[in-house]
Amino acid sequence: FIKYRIMNKSGLVWDSTYISMPSDPDIGDASDDALGCDSTRSLSYSYNFDNSDPDYGANPPAVGTRVLQSPLFFTGSNNDTAKLPYDTLIGYKPTNMSGFNRFFNGGNACNGDPDEAPRAYEFMRGKDGCGNTIINWVTNQPTTFRYSGNACFKTGWYDSTAGGKRGIMNMGPVTMNPGDTQIIVLSYMITRDGGNNNLN
């Protein structure tokens, strides 16, 4: 478990702020990984594409990151409440995980490592590095959650190719005024199935 405290110590309003957690887990051999997310659980994960890995052998593990506490945004509605460990804030809601995306090692301007701030921000907003909307290949609908299907049962939109991929879990947008603080709590997990299966 890791807690991040993010403070706006400047004199400027941070408008449309996203807080993102990039990951490059490299499960054994980095060239045969796959990614996915569970938007209902605010969970992203990486797993070995097949059931064999040069480093782990059969039954390679999977790693996951789950948002336990996300940034809060102001709704102004008395019907909205955000539960914190010691307080209940009226008029606020958590963003939870607002999107999950991926980029490639050595990809092109739209899907490669975001080595420029504008491209990184597009990934954080749940678009590709060129600002194009992501389309779910199964539903043909726009989404900010790439690979949100069920990878274990191969249903919905799941990662269908192996490769050297990096994931990015996003939370936002929020506005942070000077002096504001946001607290993020994440759980980092690793698991290995006892039944010799890379997907379970």
Short mmCIF file of C-alpha atoms in Angstrom, two decimals:
data_model
loop_
_atom_site.label_atom_id
_atom_site.label_comp_id
_atom_site.label_asym_id
_atom_site.label_seq_id
_atom_site.Cartn_x
_atom_site.Cartn_y
_atom_site.Cartn_z
CA PHE A 1 0.00 0.00 0.00
CA ILE A 2 1.31 3.43 -0.90
CA LYS A 3 -0.20 6.79 0.00
CA TYR A 4 0.59 9.84 -2.11
CA ARG A 5 -0.03 13.39 -0.90
CA ILE A 6 -0.21 15.87 -3.78
CA MET A 7 -0.22 19.57 -2.86
CA ASN A 8 -0.61 22.67 -4.99
CA LYS A 9 2.04 24.93 -3.47
CA SER A 10 1.92 27.38 -6.36
CA GLY A 11 -0.16 30.52 -6.65
CA LEU A 12 -1.92 29.14 -9.74
CA VAL A 13 -5.16 27.20 -10.12
CA TRP A 14 -4.49 23.75 -11.58
CA ASP A 15 -7.41 23.32 -13.95
CA SER A 16 -8.35 19.93 -15.45
CA THR A 17 -5.77 18.07 -13.37
CA TYR A 18 -5.27 14.34 -13.85
CA ILE A 19 -3.25 12.16 -11.51
CA SER A 20 -1.87 9.09 -13.26
CA MET A 21 0.16 6.05 -12.32
CA PRO A 22 2.21 4.64 -15.21
CA SER A 23 3.49 1.08 -14.95
CA ASP A 24 5.90 -1.14 -16.85
CA PRO A 25 5.86 -4.37 -14.85
CA ASP A 26 7.81 -6.58 -17.33
CA ILE A 27 6.66 -9.96 -16.08
CA GLY A 28 9.79 -11.96 -16.76
CA ASP A 29 10.36 -11.57 -20.50
CA ALA A 30 9.11 -8.05 -21.28
CA SER A 31 8.14 -8.86 -24.89
CA ASP A 32 5.19 -11.18 -24.15
CA ASP A 33 3.03 -9.23 -21.71
CA ALA A 34 -0.61 -8.18 -21.94
CA LEU A 35 -2.65 -5.54 -20.06
CA GLY A 36 -6.20 -5.02 -18.86
CA CYS A 37 -8.42 -3.17 -16.42
CA ASP A 38 -11.55 -3.61 -14.35
CA SER A 39 -13.25 -0.22 -14.31
CA THR A 40 -15.79 -1.27 -11.65
CA ARG A 41 -12.98 -2.10 -9.21
CA SER A 42 -10.63 0.76 -10.21
CA LEU A 43 -8.05 -1.95 -10.99
CA SER A 44 -5.42 -2.26 -13.70
CA TYR A 45 -3.33 -5.36 -14.28
CA SER A 46 -0.61 -6.94 -16.40
CA TYR A 47 -0.15 -10.63 -17.11
CA ASN A 48 1.93 -12.95 -19.24
CA PHE A 49 0.24 -13.43 -22.62
CA ASP A 50 0.81 -17.18 -22.64
CA ASN A 51 1.40 -19.82 -20.01
CA SER A 52 5.18 -19.98 -20.43
CA ASP A 53 7.85 -17.41 -19.65
CA PRO A 54 11.66 -17.71 -19.99
CA ASP A 55 12.16 -16.39 -16.43
CA TYR A 56 9.14 -17.79 -14.56
CA GLY A 57 8.54 -20.94 -16.57
CA ALA A 58 4.97 -22.28 -16.54
CA ASN A 59 2.26 -20.48 -14.60
CA PRO A 60 3.77 -16.95 -14.64
CA PRO A 61 2.32 -14.41 -12.15
CA ALA A 62 0.18 -11.34 -12.75
CA VAL A 63 0.49 -7.90 -11.16
CA GLY A 64 -2.21 -5.37 -10.38
CA THR A 65 -2.71 -1.83 -9.09
CA ARG A 66 -5.96 -0.85 -7.40
CA VAL A 67 -7.14 2.63 -6.44
CA LEU A 68 -8.30 2.57 -2.81
CA GLN A 69 -8.64 6.35 -2.45
CA SER A 70 -8.81 8.62 -5.48
CA PRO A 71 -8.81 12.40 -5.92
CA LEU A 72 -12.01 14.20 -4.96
CA PHE A 73 -13.83 16.67 -7.17
CA PHE A 74 -16.33 19.32 -6.07
CA THR A 75 -19.90 18.77 -7.26
CA GLY A 76 -21.60 21.36 -5.06
CA SER A 77 -24.53 18.99 -4.47
CA ASN A 78 -25.60 18.12 -0.93
CA ASN A 79 -26.56 14.68 -2.29
CA ASP A 80 -22.91 13.85 -2.96
CA THR A 81 -20.62 12.75 -0.15
CA ALA A 82 -17.07 11.47 -0.07
CA LYS A 83 -16.02 9.18 2.77
CA LEU A 84 -12.52 9.74 4.08
CA PRO A 85 -10.83 7.89 6.93
CA TYR A 86 -11.74 10.63 9.44
CA ASP A 87 -14.27 12.87 7.66
CA THR A 88 -17.29 12.90 5.41
CA LEU A 89 -17.17 15.71 2.88
CA ILE A 90 -20.51 16.95 1.56
CA GLY A 91 -20.56 18.15 -2.03
CA TYR A 92 -17.60 16.03 -3.18
CA LYS A 93 -17.24 12.75 -5.04
CA PRO A 94 -14.20 10.56 -5.81
CA THR A 95 -13.03 10.31 -9.41
CA ASN A 96 -12.07 6.65 -8.88
CA MET A 97 -10.13 5.31 -11.86
CA SER A 98 -11.33 7.50 -14.74
CA GLY A 99 -9.43 5.65 -17.45
CA PHE A 100 -6.79 3.10 -18.35
CA ASN A 101 -4.52 3.28 -21.35
CA ARG A 102 -1.36 1.76 -22.79
CA PHE A 103 1.60 2.75 -24.88
CA PHE A 104 4.42 0.81 -26.53
CA ASN A 105 8.16 0.85 -26.17
CA GLY A 106 9.31 2.33 -29.49
CA GLY A 107 5.83 2.99 -30.87
CA ASN A 108 4.78 5.91 -33.07
CA ALA A 109 3.64 9.40 -32.02
CA CYS A 110 0.12 8.20 -31.19
CA ASN A 111 0.92 4.98 -29.30
CA GLY A 112 4.59 5.19 -28.26
CA ASP A 113 6.27 6.43 -25.09
CA PRO A 114 4.87 9.91 -24.33
CA ASP A 115 8.17 11.81 -24.31
CA GLU A 116 6.51 15.24 -24.62
CA ALA A 117 4.14 16.84 -22.09
CA PRO A 118 1.19 17.34 -24.50
CA ARG A 119 1.28 13.68 -25.54
CA ALA A 120 1.52 12.51 -21.93
CA TYR A 121 -1.51 14.65 -21.04
CA GLU A 122 -3.54 13.07 -23.87
CA PHE A 123 -2.81 9.59 -22.46
CA MET A 124 -3.81 10.86 -19.01
CA ARG A 125 -7.15 12.08 -20.42
CA GLY A 126 -7.87 8.59 -21.74
CA LYS A 127 -7.04 9.29 -25.39
CA ASP A 128 -4.10 8.20 -27.53
CA GLY A 129 -0.94 10.31 -27.68
CA CYS A 130 -2.31 12.29 -30.64
CA GLY A 131 -5.56 13.18 -28.84
CA ASN A 132 -7.76 10.68 -30.69
CA THR A 133 -10.69 9.11 -28.86
CA ILE A 134 -10.30 5.42 -28.00
CA ILE A 135 -12.97 3.18 -29.52
CA ASN A 136 -13.85 -0.12 -27.87
CA TRP A 137 -13.42 -2.65 -30.70
CA VAL A 138 -16.21 -4.88 -29.36
CA THR A 139 -18.95 -2.31 -28.67
CA ASN A 140 -17.75 0.27 -31.23
CA GLN A 141 -18.34 2.93 -28.54
CA PRO A 142 -15.94 5.62 -27.29
CA THR A 143 -14.24 4.82 -23.99
CA THR A 144 -11.41 5.87 -21.71
CA PHE A 145 -10.90 2.27 -20.52
CA ARG A 146 -8.73 0.25 -22.88
CA TYR A 147 -8.99 -3.56 -22.53
CA SER A 148 -11.88 -3.50 -20.06
CA GLY A 149 -13.16 -6.97 -21.00
CA ASN A 150 -12.59 -10.21 -19.12
CA ALA A 151 -9.14 -11.52 -20.05
CA CYS A 152 -9.61 -14.79 -18.14
CA PHE A 153 -12.67 -15.83 -20.16
CA LYS A 154 -11.74 -13.96 -23.37
CA THR A 155 -14.95 -11.94 -23.41
CA GLY A 156 -15.42 -8.27 -24.23
CA TRP A 157 -12.45 -6.13 -25.27
CA TYR A 158 -9.28 -7.81 -24.03
CA ASP A 159 -5.63 -7.49 -25.04
CA SER A 160 -5.20 -9.98 -27.88
CA THR A 161 -1.50 -9.50 -28.68
CA ALA A 162 1.72 -10.02 -26.74
CA GLY A 163 4.28 -7.25 -26.56
CA GLY A 164 6.40 -4.82 -24.56
CA LYS A 165 3.62 -2.60 -23.23
CA ARG A 166 3.32 0.04 -20.54
CA GLY A 167 0.05 0.83 -18.77
CA ILE A 168 -1.23 4.12 -17.36
CA MET A 169 -4.02 4.33 -14.78
CA ASN A 170 -5.76 7.73 -14.67
CA MET A 171 -7.78 9.64 -12.09
CA GLY A 172 -9.46 12.96 -12.85
CA PRO A 173 -10.13 15.61 -13.83
CA VAL A 174 -10.07 17.73 -10.70
CA THR A 175 -9.38 21.39 -10.03
CA MET A 176 -6.72 22.13 -7.42
CA ASN A 177 -6.65 25.64 -6.06
CA PRO A 178 -3.55 27.07 -4.39
CA GLY A 179 -3.10 25.28 -1.06
CA ASP A 180 -5.30 22.29 -2.01
CA THR A 181 -4.19 18.74 -1.20
CA GLN A 182 -5.30 15.46 -2.77
CA ILE A 183 -4.61 12.10 -1.10
CA ILE A 184 -4.21 9.00 -3.27
CA VAL A 185 -3.97 5.47 -1.81
CA LEU A 186 -3.01 2.55 -4.06
CA SER A 187 -2.61 -1.17 -3.50
CA TYR A 188 0.08 -2.96 -5.52
CA MET A 189 -0.50 -6.72 -5.79
CA ILE A 190 1.15 -9.77 -7.32
CA THR A 191 -0.38 -13.22 -7.51
CA ARG A 192 0.36 -16.59 -9.06
CA ASP A 193 -2.30 -19.22 -9.71
CA GLY A 194 -1.83 -22.60 -8.09
CA GLY A 195 -3.46 -24.39 -11.01
CA ASN A 196 -0.71 -23.80 -13.57
CA ASN A 197 -2.64 -21.14 -15.49
CA ASN A 198 -1.35 -17.71 -16.50
CA LEU A 199 -4.87 -16.23 -16.53
CA ASN A 200 -6.39 -17.29 -13.21
#
